[in-house]
Short mmCIF file of C-alpha atoms in Angstrom, two decimals:
data_model
loop_
_atom_site.label_atom_id
_atom_site.label_comp_id
_atom_site.label_asym_id
_atom_site.label_seq_id
_atom_site.Cartn_x
_atom_site.Cartn_y
_atom_site.Cartn_z
CA MET J 885 11.20 -40.23 -12.70
CA ALA J 886 12.96 -37.05 -10.97
CA LYS J 887 15.17 -34.33 -11.95
CA LYS J 888 18.02 -32.74 -10.81
CA THR J 889 20.47 -29.85 -11.09
CA ILE J 890 24.02 -29.31 -10.36
CA ILE J 891 25.69 -26.12 -10.51
CA VAL J 892 29.42 -26.79 -11.84
CA PHE J 893 31.43 -23.88 -10.67
CA SER J 894 34.32 -25.46 -9.43
CA ASN J 895 37.39 -26.48 -11.91
CA ASP J 896 38.84 -28.55 -9.65
CA LEU J 897 39.30 -32.35 -10.54
CA ASP J 898 38.21 -34.18 -7.57
CA LYS J 899 34.83 -31.70 -7.20
CA VAL J 900 34.26 -32.05 -10.87
CA MET J 901 34.55 -35.75 -10.79
CA ALA J 902 32.27 -35.73 -8.10
CA SER J 903 29.53 -33.81 -10.08
CA PHE J 904 29.81 -36.70 -12.60
CA ILE J 905 29.49 -39.34 -10.48
CA ILE J 906 26.43 -38.04 -8.95
CA THR J 907 25.33 -37.28 -12.49
CA ASN J 908 25.77 -40.93 -14.10
CA GLY J 909 24.28 -42.68 -11.14
CA ALA J 910 21.07 -39.92 -11.37
CA LEU J 911 21.00 -41.02 -14.95
CA ALA J 912 21.31 -44.60 -14.68
CA MET J 913 18.37 -44.58 -12.17
CA GLY J 914 16.27 -42.85 -15.07
CA ASP J 915 16.40 -39.47 -13.84
CA GLU J 916 16.79 -36.23 -15.86
CA VAL J 917 20.03 -34.27 -15.07
CA THR J 918 21.01 -30.60 -16.00
CA LEU J 919 24.53 -29.59 -15.24
CA PHE J 920 25.11 -25.59 -15.29
CA PHE J 921 28.91 -24.68 -15.91
CA THR J 922 29.54 -21.46 -14.92
CA PHE J 923 32.66 -19.47 -13.96
CA TRP J 924 35.85 -21.67 -13.42
CA GLY J 925 33.48 -24.77 -14.29
CA LEU J 926 33.52 -23.43 -17.73
CA ASN J 927 37.15 -24.69 -18.18
CA VAL J 928 35.75 -28.04 -17.85
CA LEU J 929 34.13 -27.70 -21.27
CA ARG J 930 36.69 -26.05 -23.26
CA LYS J 931 38.25 -27.70 -26.20
CA GLU J 932 41.79 -29.37 -24.92
CA GLU J 933 43.46 -27.61 -28.40
CA TYR J 934 44.07 -24.00 -28.61
CA ILE J 935 41.27 -22.31 -30.67
CA PRO J 936 42.24 -19.06 -32.02
CA VAL J 937 39.74 -16.48 -31.26
CA LYS J 938 40.39 -12.50 -30.95
CA LYS J 939 40.36 -11.51 -27.25
CA GLY J 940 41.15 -8.35 -25.07
CA PHE J 941 44.50 -8.65 -23.11
CA LEU J 942 42.94 -9.79 -19.69
CA GLU J 943 40.86 -12.63 -21.34
CA MET J 944 43.84 -14.11 -23.26
CA MET J 945 45.83 -13.62 -19.73
CA PHE J 946 42.91 -15.59 -18.40
CA GLY J 947 42.27 -18.13 -20.73
CA TRP J 948 46.51 -19.14 -20.68
CA MET J 949 46.27 -19.20 -17.01
CA MET J 950 42.95 -21.31 -16.82
CA PRO J 951 42.98 -24.96 -17.58
CA ARG J 952 41.99 -26.17 -20.72
CA GLY J 953 39.67 -29.01 -20.94
CA ALA J 954 38.64 -31.61 -18.49
CA ASN J 955 42.20 -33.58 -18.74
CA ARG J 956 44.00 -30.68 -17.43
CA LEU J 957 42.35 -29.91 -14.18
CA GLY J 958 44.02 -29.71 -10.71
CA LEU J 959 43.04 -31.28 -7.22
CA SER J 960 41.34 -28.81 -4.96
CA GLN J 961 43.92 -29.82 -2.08
CA MET J 962 47.16 -31.38 -2.19
CA ASN J 963 47.72 -30.97 -6.13
CA PHE J 964 51.41 -29.93 -5.86
CA GLY J 965 51.62 -28.36 -8.72
CA GLY J 966 49.70 -31.09 -10.74
CA LEU J 967 51.49 -33.97 -9.29
CA GLY J 968 48.62 -34.62 -7.04
CA ALA J 969 46.63 -34.85 -9.92
CA LYS J 970 48.69 -37.17 -11.56
CA MET J 971 48.94 -39.41 -8.45
CA MET J 972 44.96 -39.47 -8.22
CA LYS J 973 44.44 -40.40 -11.73
CA HIS J 974 46.93 -43.07 -11.45
CA MET J 975 45.39 -44.27 -8.47
CA MET J 976 42.02 -44.17 -10.20
CA GLN J 977 43.11 -46.06 -13.08
CA THR J 978 44.59 -48.76 -10.71
CA LYS J 979 40.97 -49.15 -9.22
CA ASN J 980 39.54 -49.36 -12.87
CA VAL J 981 37.66 -45.94 -11.66
CA ASN J 982 36.76 -44.28 -14.94
CA SER J 983 38.66 -41.06 -15.74
CA LEU J 984 36.86 -37.60 -16.00
CA PRO J 985 36.91 -37.60 -19.59
CA GLU J 986 35.06 -41.10 -19.77
CA LEU J 987 32.81 -39.83 -17.02
CA ILE J 988 31.84 -36.85 -19.15
CA ALA J 989 31.21 -39.21 -22.37
CA THR J 990 29.01 -41.63 -20.29
CA ALA J 991 26.98 -38.62 -19.23
CA GLN J 992 26.66 -37.58 -22.91
CA THR J 993 25.51 -40.98 -23.76
CA LEU J 994 23.11 -41.46 -21.05
CA GLY J 995 21.14 -37.91 -22.03
CA VAL J 996 22.59 -35.31 -19.18
CA LYS J 997 21.97 -31.40 -20.49
CA ILE J 998 25.02 -29.71 -20.12
CA VAL J 999 24.41 -25.76 -19.99
CA ALA J 1000 27.31 -23.31 -20.24
CA CYS J 1001 26.36 -19.71 -18.38
CA THR J 1002 26.51 -17.15 -21.23
CA MET J 1003 27.34 -14.55 -18.57
CA SER J 1004 30.05 -15.97 -17.20
CA MET J 1005 31.54 -17.09 -20.68
CA ASP J 1006 31.18 -13.03 -21.46
CA VAL J 1007 32.97 -12.02 -18.37
CA MET J 1008 35.71 -14.46 -18.91
CA GLY J 1009 35.84 -14.06 -22.84
CA ILE J 1010 35.41 -17.93 -23.48
CA THR J 1011 33.46 -18.24 -26.92
CA LYS J 1012 31.22 -20.92 -27.99
CA GLU J 1013 34.00 -22.01 -30.47
CA GLU J 1014 36.39 -22.82 -27.73
CA LEU J 1015 33.69 -25.48 -25.75
CA ILE J 1016 33.05 -28.93 -26.76
CA ASP J 1017 30.28 -30.17 -28.52
CA GLY J 1018 26.90 -30.91 -27.19
CA VAL J 1019 26.84 -27.78 -24.62
CA GLU J 1020 23.86 -25.59 -24.51
CA PHE J 1021 24.03 -21.71 -23.63
CA ALA J 1022 21.68 -20.08 -20.95
CA GLY J 1023 21.39 -17.95 -18.09
CA VAL J 1024 20.50 -17.46 -14.61
CA ALA J 1025 16.51 -17.76 -15.32
CA SER J 1026 17.21 -20.95 -17.36
CA TYR J 1027 18.74 -22.25 -14.42
CA LEU J 1028 15.81 -21.30 -12.14
CA GLY J 1029 13.50 -22.88 -14.28
CA GLU J 1030 15.00 -26.05 -14.03
CA ALA J 1031 15.65 -26.22 -10.43
CA ASP J 1032 12.08 -25.28 -9.96
CA GLN J 1033 11.47 -28.54 -11.44
CA ALA J 1034 14.19 -30.50 -10.04
CA ASN J 1035 13.93 -32.56 -6.51
CA VAL J 1036 17.73 -32.04 -5.92
CA ASN J 1037 19.84 -28.88 -6.60
CA LEU J 1038 23.33 -28.97 -5.59
CA PHE J 1039 26.17 -25.91 -6.00
CA ILE J 1040 29.56 -27.70 -6.46
CA MET R 321 9.13 -34.74 9.97
CA ALA R 322 11.59 -34.20 6.81
CA LYS R 323 14.73 -35.50 5.86
CA LYS R 324 17.71 -34.07 5.19
CA THR R 325 21.28 -35.10 3.37
CA ILE R 326 24.79 -33.32 3.22
CA ILE R 327 27.38 -34.54 1.11
CA VAL R 328 30.60 -33.77 2.97
CA PHE R 329 33.28 -33.54 0.34
CA SER R 330 35.60 -31.09 2.37
CA ASN R 331 37.89 -31.95 4.86
CA ASP R 332 38.61 -28.53 6.01
CA LEU R 333 37.63 -27.79 9.94
CA ASP R 334 34.90 -24.86 9.05
CA LYS R 335 33.16 -26.48 6.67
CA VAL R 336 32.51 -30.00 8.32
CA MET R 337 31.97 -27.92 11.56
CA ALA R 338 28.93 -26.06 9.46
CA SER R 339 27.88 -29.57 8.36
CA PHE R 340 27.47 -30.90 11.87
CA ILE R 341 26.08 -27.59 13.48
CA ILE R 342 23.22 -28.08 10.46
CA THR R 343 22.74 -31.94 11.13
CA ASN R 344 22.49 -31.20 14.95
CA GLY R 345 19.86 -28.29 14.82
CA ALA R 346 17.99 -30.36 12.28
CA LEU R 347 17.88 -33.58 14.48
CA ALA R 348 17.01 -31.31 17.51
CA MET R 349 13.95 -30.53 15.53
CA GLY R 350 13.27 -34.18 14.83
CA ASP R 351 14.37 -34.50 11.37
CA GLU R 352 16.55 -37.33 10.37
CA VAL R 353 19.76 -36.42 8.50
CA THR R 354 21.93 -38.59 6.25
CA LEU R 355 25.72 -37.57 5.90
CA PHE R 356 27.53 -38.94 3.16
CA PHE R 357 31.36 -38.48 3.17
CA THR R 358 33.08 -38.92 0.24
CA PHE R 359 36.40 -37.79 -1.06
CA TRP R 360 38.55 -35.34 1.27
CA GLY R 361 35.69 -35.78 3.75
CA LEU R 362 36.77 -39.36 4.62
CA ASN R 363 39.57 -37.95 6.41
CA VAL R 364 36.72 -36.57 9.04
CA LEU R 365 35.98 -40.66 9.82
CA ARG R 366 39.63 -41.53 10.28
CA LYS R 367 40.46 -43.23 13.66
CA GLU R 368 43.40 -40.80 15.33
CA GLU R 369 45.41 -43.72 15.91
CA TYR R 370 47.44 -45.10 13.20
CA ILE R 371 45.77 -48.13 12.14
CA PRO R 372 48.54 -50.90 10.39
CA VAL R 373 46.78 -51.67 6.88
CA LYS R 374 48.61 -53.26 3.85
CA LYS R 375 48.57 -50.47 1.23
CA GLY R 376 50.22 -49.40 -2.29
CA PHE R 377 52.79 -46.85 -2.32
CA LEU R 378 50.31 -43.99 -3.29
CA GLU R 379 47.89 -44.85 -0.85
CA MET R 380 50.28 -44.78 1.73
CA MET R 381 51.67 -41.51 0.84
CA PHE R 382 48.06 -39.96 0.45
CA GLY R 383 47.46 -41.63 3.89
CA TRP R 384 50.04 -39.95 5.52
CA MET R 385 49.57 -36.41 4.12
CA MET R 386 45.87 -36.11 4.96
CA PRO R 387 44.89 -35.36 8.17
CA ARG R 388 43.98 -38.45 10.42
CA GLY R 389 40.47 -37.53 12.26
CA ALA R 390 38.11 -34.62 13.17
CA ASN R 391 40.85 -33.44 15.61
CA ARG R 392 43.64 -32.69 12.86
CA LEU R 393 41.34 -30.86 10.30
CA GLY R 394 42.95 -27.21 8.76
CA LEU R 395 41.01 -24.48 8.16
CA SER R 396 39.70 -23.67 4.35
CA GLN R 397 41.59 -20.34 4.49
CA MET R 398 44.09 -18.32 7.18
CA ASN R 399 45.10 -21.71 8.35
CA PHE R 400 48.64 -20.91 8.32
CA GLY R 401 50.20 -24.51 8.77
CA GLY R 402 47.64 -25.40 11.40
CA LEU R 403 47.72 -22.06 13.44
CA GLY R 404 44.72 -20.95 11.98
CA ALA R 405 42.47 -23.86 12.97
CA LYS R 406 44.34 -23.88 16.86
CA MET R 407 43.30 -20.12 17.01
CA MET R 408 39.78 -20.91 15.76
CA LYS R 409 39.83 -23.81 18.25
CA HIS R 410 40.50 -21.32 21.16
CA MET R 411 38.12 -19.08 19.97
CA MET R 412 35.34 -21.54 19.96
CA GLN R 413 36.44 -22.96 23.65
CA THR R 414 36.33 -19.44 24.68
CA LYS R 415 32.79 -19.15 23.60
CA ASN R 416 31.62 -22.43 24.86
CA VAL R 417 30.88 -23.67 21.21
CA ASN R 418 31.48 -27.39 21.02
CA SER R 419 34.38 -28.63 19.35
CA LEU R 420 34.21 -30.99 16.05
CA PRO R 421 34.30 -34.00 18.12
CA GLU R 422 31.62 -33.02 20.14
CA LEU R 423 29.51 -32.17 17.68
CA ILE R 424 30.25 -35.53 15.69
CA ALA R 425 29.39 -37.07 19.39
CA THR R 426 25.93 -35.32 19.69
CA ALA R 427 24.84 -36.04 16.03
CA GLN R 428 25.36 -39.54 16.75
CA THR R 429 23.57 -39.63 20.20
CA LEU R 430 20.82 -37.94 18.26
CA GLY R 431 20.80 -40.74 15.56
CA VAL R 432 22.65 -39.40 12.41
CA LYS R 433 23.39 -41.70 9.62
CA ILE R 434 26.69 -41.54 8.74
CA VAL R 435 27.89 -43.02 5.53
CA ALA R 436 31.44 -43.55 4.10
CA CYS R 437 31.23 -43.80 -0.02
CA THR R 438 32.87 -46.94 -0.79
CA MET R 439 34.21 -45.61 -4.00
CA SER R 440 35.86 -42.84 -2.82
CA MET R 441 37.44 -45.28 -0.08
CA ASP R 442 38.75 -47.76 -2.87
CA VAL R 443 40.34 -44.81 -5.04
CA MET R 444 42.07 -43.32 -1.69
CA GLY R 445 43.01 -46.80 -0.26
CA ILE R 446 41.23 -46.11 3.08
CA THR R 447 39.65 -49.28 4.75
CA LYS R 448 37.03 -49.87 6.91
CA GLU R 449 39.37 -50.50 9.72
CA GLU R 450 40.71 -46.94 9.63
CA LEU R 451 37.24 -45.52 10.26
CA ILE R 452 35.65 -44.60 13.50
CA ASP R 453 32.62 -47.04 14.80
CA GLY R 454 29.23 -46.57 13.59
CA VAL R 455 29.74 -45.96 10.16
CA GLU R 456 27.78 -47.46 7.29
CA PHE R 457 29.01 -48.08 3.77
CA ALA R 458 27.55 -47.42 0.46
CA GLY R 459 27.76 -45.62 -3.01
CA VAL R 460 25.90 -43.03 -5.03
CA ALA R 461 23.17 -45.00 -5.65
CA SER R 462 22.13 -45.09 -2.11
CA TYR R 463 22.65 -40.79 -1.67
CA LEU R 464 20.68 -40.58 -4.38
CA GLY R 465 17.76 -42.91 -2.77
CA GLU R 466 17.95 -40.71 0.15
CA ALA R 467 18.24 -37.20 -1.45
CA ASP R 468 15.11 -38.30 -3.16
CA GLN R 469 13.19 -38.42 -0.16
CA ALA R 470 14.88 -35.76 1.31
CA ASN R 471 13.61 -32.06 1.11
CA VAL R 472 17.06 -30.30 1.81
CA ASN R 473 20.21 -31.53 -0.01
CA LEU R 474 23.45 -29.68 0.38
CA PHE R 475 26.84 -30.29 -0.74
CA ILE R 476 29.82 -28.96 1.18
CA MET O 679 6.09 -18.56 -6.23
CA ALA O 680 8.68 -20.18 -4.57
CA LYS O 681 11.15 -19.58 -2.30
CA LYS O 682 14.98 -20.13 -2.17
CA THR O 683 17.53 -20.12 0.19
CA ILE O 684 21.69 -20.17 0.36
CA ILE O 685 24.02 -20.37 2.97
CA VAL O 686 26.72 -17.84 1.98
CA PHE O 687 29.58 -19.58 3.86
CA SER O 688 32.43 -18.26 1.66
CA ASN O 689 33.98 -14.84 1.20
CA ASP O 690 35.61 -15.24 -2.03
CA LEU O 691 34.45 -12.54 -4.67
CA ASP O 692 33.46 -15.33 -7.25
CA LYS O 693 31.52 -17.35 -5.10
CA VAL O 694 29.51 -14.32 -3.56
CA MET O 695 28.65 -12.98 -6.96
CA ALA O 696 27.56 -16.49 -8.13
CA SER O 697 25.37 -15.94 -4.79
CA PHE O 698 23.77 -12.92 -5.54
CA ILE O 699 23.07 -13.46 -9.09
CA ILE O 700 21.25 -16.46 -8.54
CA THR O 701 19.44 -14.31 -5.58
CA ASN O 702 18.46 -11.51 -8.26
CA GLY O 703 17.36 -13.79 -10.80
CA ALA O 704 14.98 -15.47 -8.48
CA LEU O 705 13.90 -12.39 -7.06
CA ALA O 706 13.01 -11.04 -10.59
CA MET O 707 11.04 -13.86 -11.37
CA GLY O 708 8.94 -13.10 -8.01
CA ASP O 709 10.53 -15.87 -5.55
CA GLU O 710 11.27 -15.23 -1.80
CA VAL O 711 15.24 -15.55 -1.36
CA THR O 712 16.75 -15.81 2.16
CA LEU O 713 20.54 -15.78 2.15
CA PHE O 714 22.21 -17.06 5.66
CA PHE O 715 25.41 -15.71 6.07
CA THR O 716 27.87 -17.73 8.18
CA PHE O 717 31.71 -17.75 8.86
CA TRP O 718 33.57 -16.21 6.14
CA GLY O 719 30.48 -15.14 4.42
CA LEU O 720 29.87 -12.74 7.16
CA ASN O 721 32.65 -10.80 5.97
CA VAL O 722 30.60 -9.45 2.97
CA LEU O 723 28.43 -7.82 5.66
CA ARG O 724 31.34 -5.88 7.13
CA LYS O 725 31.11 -2.11 6.58
CA GLU O 726 34.04 -1.03 4.86
CA GLU O 727 35.02 1.52 7.56
CA TYR O 728 36.86 0.60 10.64
CA ILE O 729 34.44 0.25 13.43
CA PRO O 730 35.94 0.21 16.63
CA VAL O 731 34.51 -2.27 18.79
CA LYS O 732 36.04 -3.44 22.15
CA LYS O 733 37.58 -7.21 21.39
CA GLY O 734 40.06 -9.93 22.46
CA PHE O 735 43.04 -10.31 21.07
CA LEU O 736 42.66 -13.28 18.58
CA GLU O 737 38.97 -11.84 17.85
CA MET O 738 40.93 -8.57 16.76
CA MET O 739 43.98 -10.23 14.66
CA PHE O 740 40.86 -12.37 12.68
CA GLY O 741 39.15 -9.05 12.05
CA TRP O 742 42.37 -7.49 10.43
CA MET O 743 43.24 -10.62 8.57
CA MET O 744 39.65 -10.93 7.02
CA PRO O 745 38.35 -8.94 3.87
CA ARG O 746 36.00 -5.83 5.21
CA GLY O 747 32.79 -5.76 3.22
CA ALA O 748 32.21 -6.65 -0.41
CA ASN O 749 34.64 -4.61 -1.94
CA ARG O 750 37.46 -6.31 -0.88
CA LEU O 751 36.82 -9.81 -1.35
CA GLY O 752 39.62 -12.03 -3.08
CA LEU O 753 38.86 -14.81 -5.86
CA SER O 754 38.84 -18.57 -4.76
CA GLN O 755 41.57 -19.07 -6.88
CA MET O 756 43.88 -17.46 -9.31
CA ASN O 757 43.91 -14.08 -6.69
CA PHE O 758 47.53 -14.05 -6.82
CA GLY O 759 47.56 -11.21 -3.53
CA GLY O 760 44.44 -9.30 -4.69
CA LEU O 761 45.41 -8.90 -8.76
CA GLY O 762 43.57 -11.52 -9.77
CA ALA O 763 40.26 -10.30 -8.37
CA LYS O 764 41.13 -6.67 -9.55
CA MET O 765 41.55 -8.08 -13.31
CA MET O 766 37.92 -9.90 -12.62
CA LYS O 767 36.45 -6.69 -11.79
CA HIS O 768 37.82 -5.13 -14.58
CA MET O 769 36.70 -7.52 -17.15
CA MET O 770 33.28 -7.53 -15.30
CA GLN O 771 33.20 -3.35 -15.75
CA THR O 772 34.22 -3.81 -19.47
CA LYS O 773 31.35 -6.29 -19.92
CA ASN O 774 28.65 -3.76 -17.95
CA VAL O 775 28.39 -6.64 -15.61
CA ASN O 776 27.10 -5.13 -12.23
CA SER O 777 29.99 -5.09 -9.35
CA LEU O 778 29.18 -7.02 -6.15
CA PRO O 779 28.05 -3.98 -4.03
CA GLU O 780 25.86 -3.18 -6.63
CA LEU O 781 24.54 -6.75 -6.95
CA ILE O 782 23.81 -6.56 -3.12
CA ALA O 783 21.99 -3.17 -3.58
CA THR O 784 19.78 -4.67 -6.02
CA ALA O 785 19.17 -7.49 -4.14
CA GLN O 786 18.13 -5.34 -1.27
CA THR O 787 15.71 -3.48 -3.10
CA LEU O 788 14.18 -6.40 -4.55
CA GLY O 789 13.22 -7.68 -1.19
CA VAL O 790 15.84 -10.30 -0.19
CA LYS O 791 15.95 -11.38 3.19
CA ILE O 792 19.69 -11.54 4.39
CA VAL O 793 20.68 -13.34 7.72
CA ALA O 794 23.79 -13.42 9.72
CA CYS O 795 24.59 -16.16 11.94
CA THR O 796 24.65 -15.38 15.61
CA MET O 797 26.87 -18.24 16.36
CA SER O 798 29.65 -17.56 13.89
CA MET O 799 29.29 -13.82 14.80
CA ASP O 800 30.05 -14.81 18.43
CA VAL O 801 32.87 -17.06 17.41
CA MET O 802 34.76 -14.70 15.28
CA GLY O 803 34.10 -11.82 17.52
CA ILE O 804 32.09 -9.77 14.81
CA THR O 805 29.50 -7.42 16.09
CA LYS O 806 26.09 -6.14 14.71
CA GLU O 807 27.55 -2.54 14.71
CA GLU O 808 30.03 -3.97 12.24
CA LEU O 809 27.52 -5.11 9.88
CA ILE O 810 25.82 -3.16 6.94
CA ASP O 811 22.12 -1.96 7.73
CA GLY O 812 19.24 -4.44 6.66
CA VAL O 813 20.52 -7.30 8.10
CA GLU O 814 18.67 -9.86 10.55
CA PHE O 815 20.08 -12.30 13.12
CA ALA O 816 19.38 -15.73 13.81
CA GLY O 817 20.69 -19.21 14.47
CA VAL O 818 20.49 -22.60 12.39
CA ALA O 819 17.07 -23.02 13.83
CA SER O 820 16.01 -20.18 11.55
CA TYR O 821 17.87 -21.35 8.70
CA LEU O 822 16.01 -24.94 8.83
CA GLY O 823 12.91 -23.35 9.47
CA GLU O 824 12.93 -21.40 6.12
CA ALA O 825 15.03 -24.19 4.21
CA ASP O 826 11.96 -26.53 4.89
CA GLN O 827 9.63 -24.22 3.36
CA ALA O 828 12.23 -23.48 -0.09
CA ASN O 829 12.37 -25.37 -2.87
CA VAL O 830 16.09 -24.77 -3.73
CA ASN O 831 18.64 -24.44 -1.18
CA LEU O 832 22.09 -24.10 -1.86
CA PHE O 833 25.42 -24.33 0.00
CA ILE O 834 28.16 -21.92 -1.49
#
């Protein structure tokens, strides 16, 4: 048994899907996997519904403009205002490939450790109440501690 | 001798060039290198000529819109509809830096292992006939098996 | 004590910040860290002031269009012609998070090794005089030598 870590920096649908496909593969093979969501990646962990939280003006604006949750992510290219992401999801469904929310649910069932970067949360004004259940909160020291024990460490 | 793996997720000319420069450096030093092409990265492996394959409508559209082969990639920034990529290629030629197709040929001569992700191929409707020779086909379990044996694993 | 390497390929403010936050965390924990700046990442190392250097036309154009130094980088998304980066910097300041130039200065104080990729410099026509002090110059073989000794290697 070995450990893997992935820093999920991106909130592009395609890159986040890749993160979870690697994660679920590793979990299925008996590895431990820790995912550190930071910066844009935090949006993957946001609850879909609007959570009323007191915020500053810029935080509110960023909160509005960034996607709320795994269902609303766009592609890293050929997104065309969301049309590309819609087409991609349709193609995945046709091929019986799990959707991102399903991949996340599977990862959680298989025991993934999901960590949200508290420093990014602070900068972007994202609060714990806005994130899905089952998320831990930590900073860069925690990431480095885990990466030191892992044999594969990716930045996506 | 050590092993390296790179997941080539991107089809940006600059990032794919970086992947092969690292690869060829490692191969020259006696390392084994396995490159896993997934998602947009699959386009790097497409043959330049149009290969007639029966596809669904969305698959056909994606196939048209995505670049066909290493010669048609754009830059990750300052691409300006291909002009940036053209300028970059010209600058590389002036400095006697190998082009991407030359870097790929060198890697193949030096014994790189090139793997195309079958799940991505399925989702995007890319078939084996459309890809260049010398490519192996596998999934995430194969990647993890190799990454476990490698001492450097990158996601590009 | 362990060693870390990061290839800083990007010149996006957010990604470069992430690179230095990881770097400074690792340095603070007693690790050695080597950062390889290549391609767009070289712009992070450029001096802010214009340095007159004899260049070809394309090199000059690229030099003009690319950001000159850590203070002028844009965000990887939601940049809106620099407005997004300005907003992000303001939010960081409000939360007492160090700016990128401060993070770089801290890394240098803590003993980071900063390497500029000579091949990229050559291709993009960036000269040593244009880069900040304290930078070493090397190529891919040097990167691989260090990565072989490191236990965490990231590509950002």
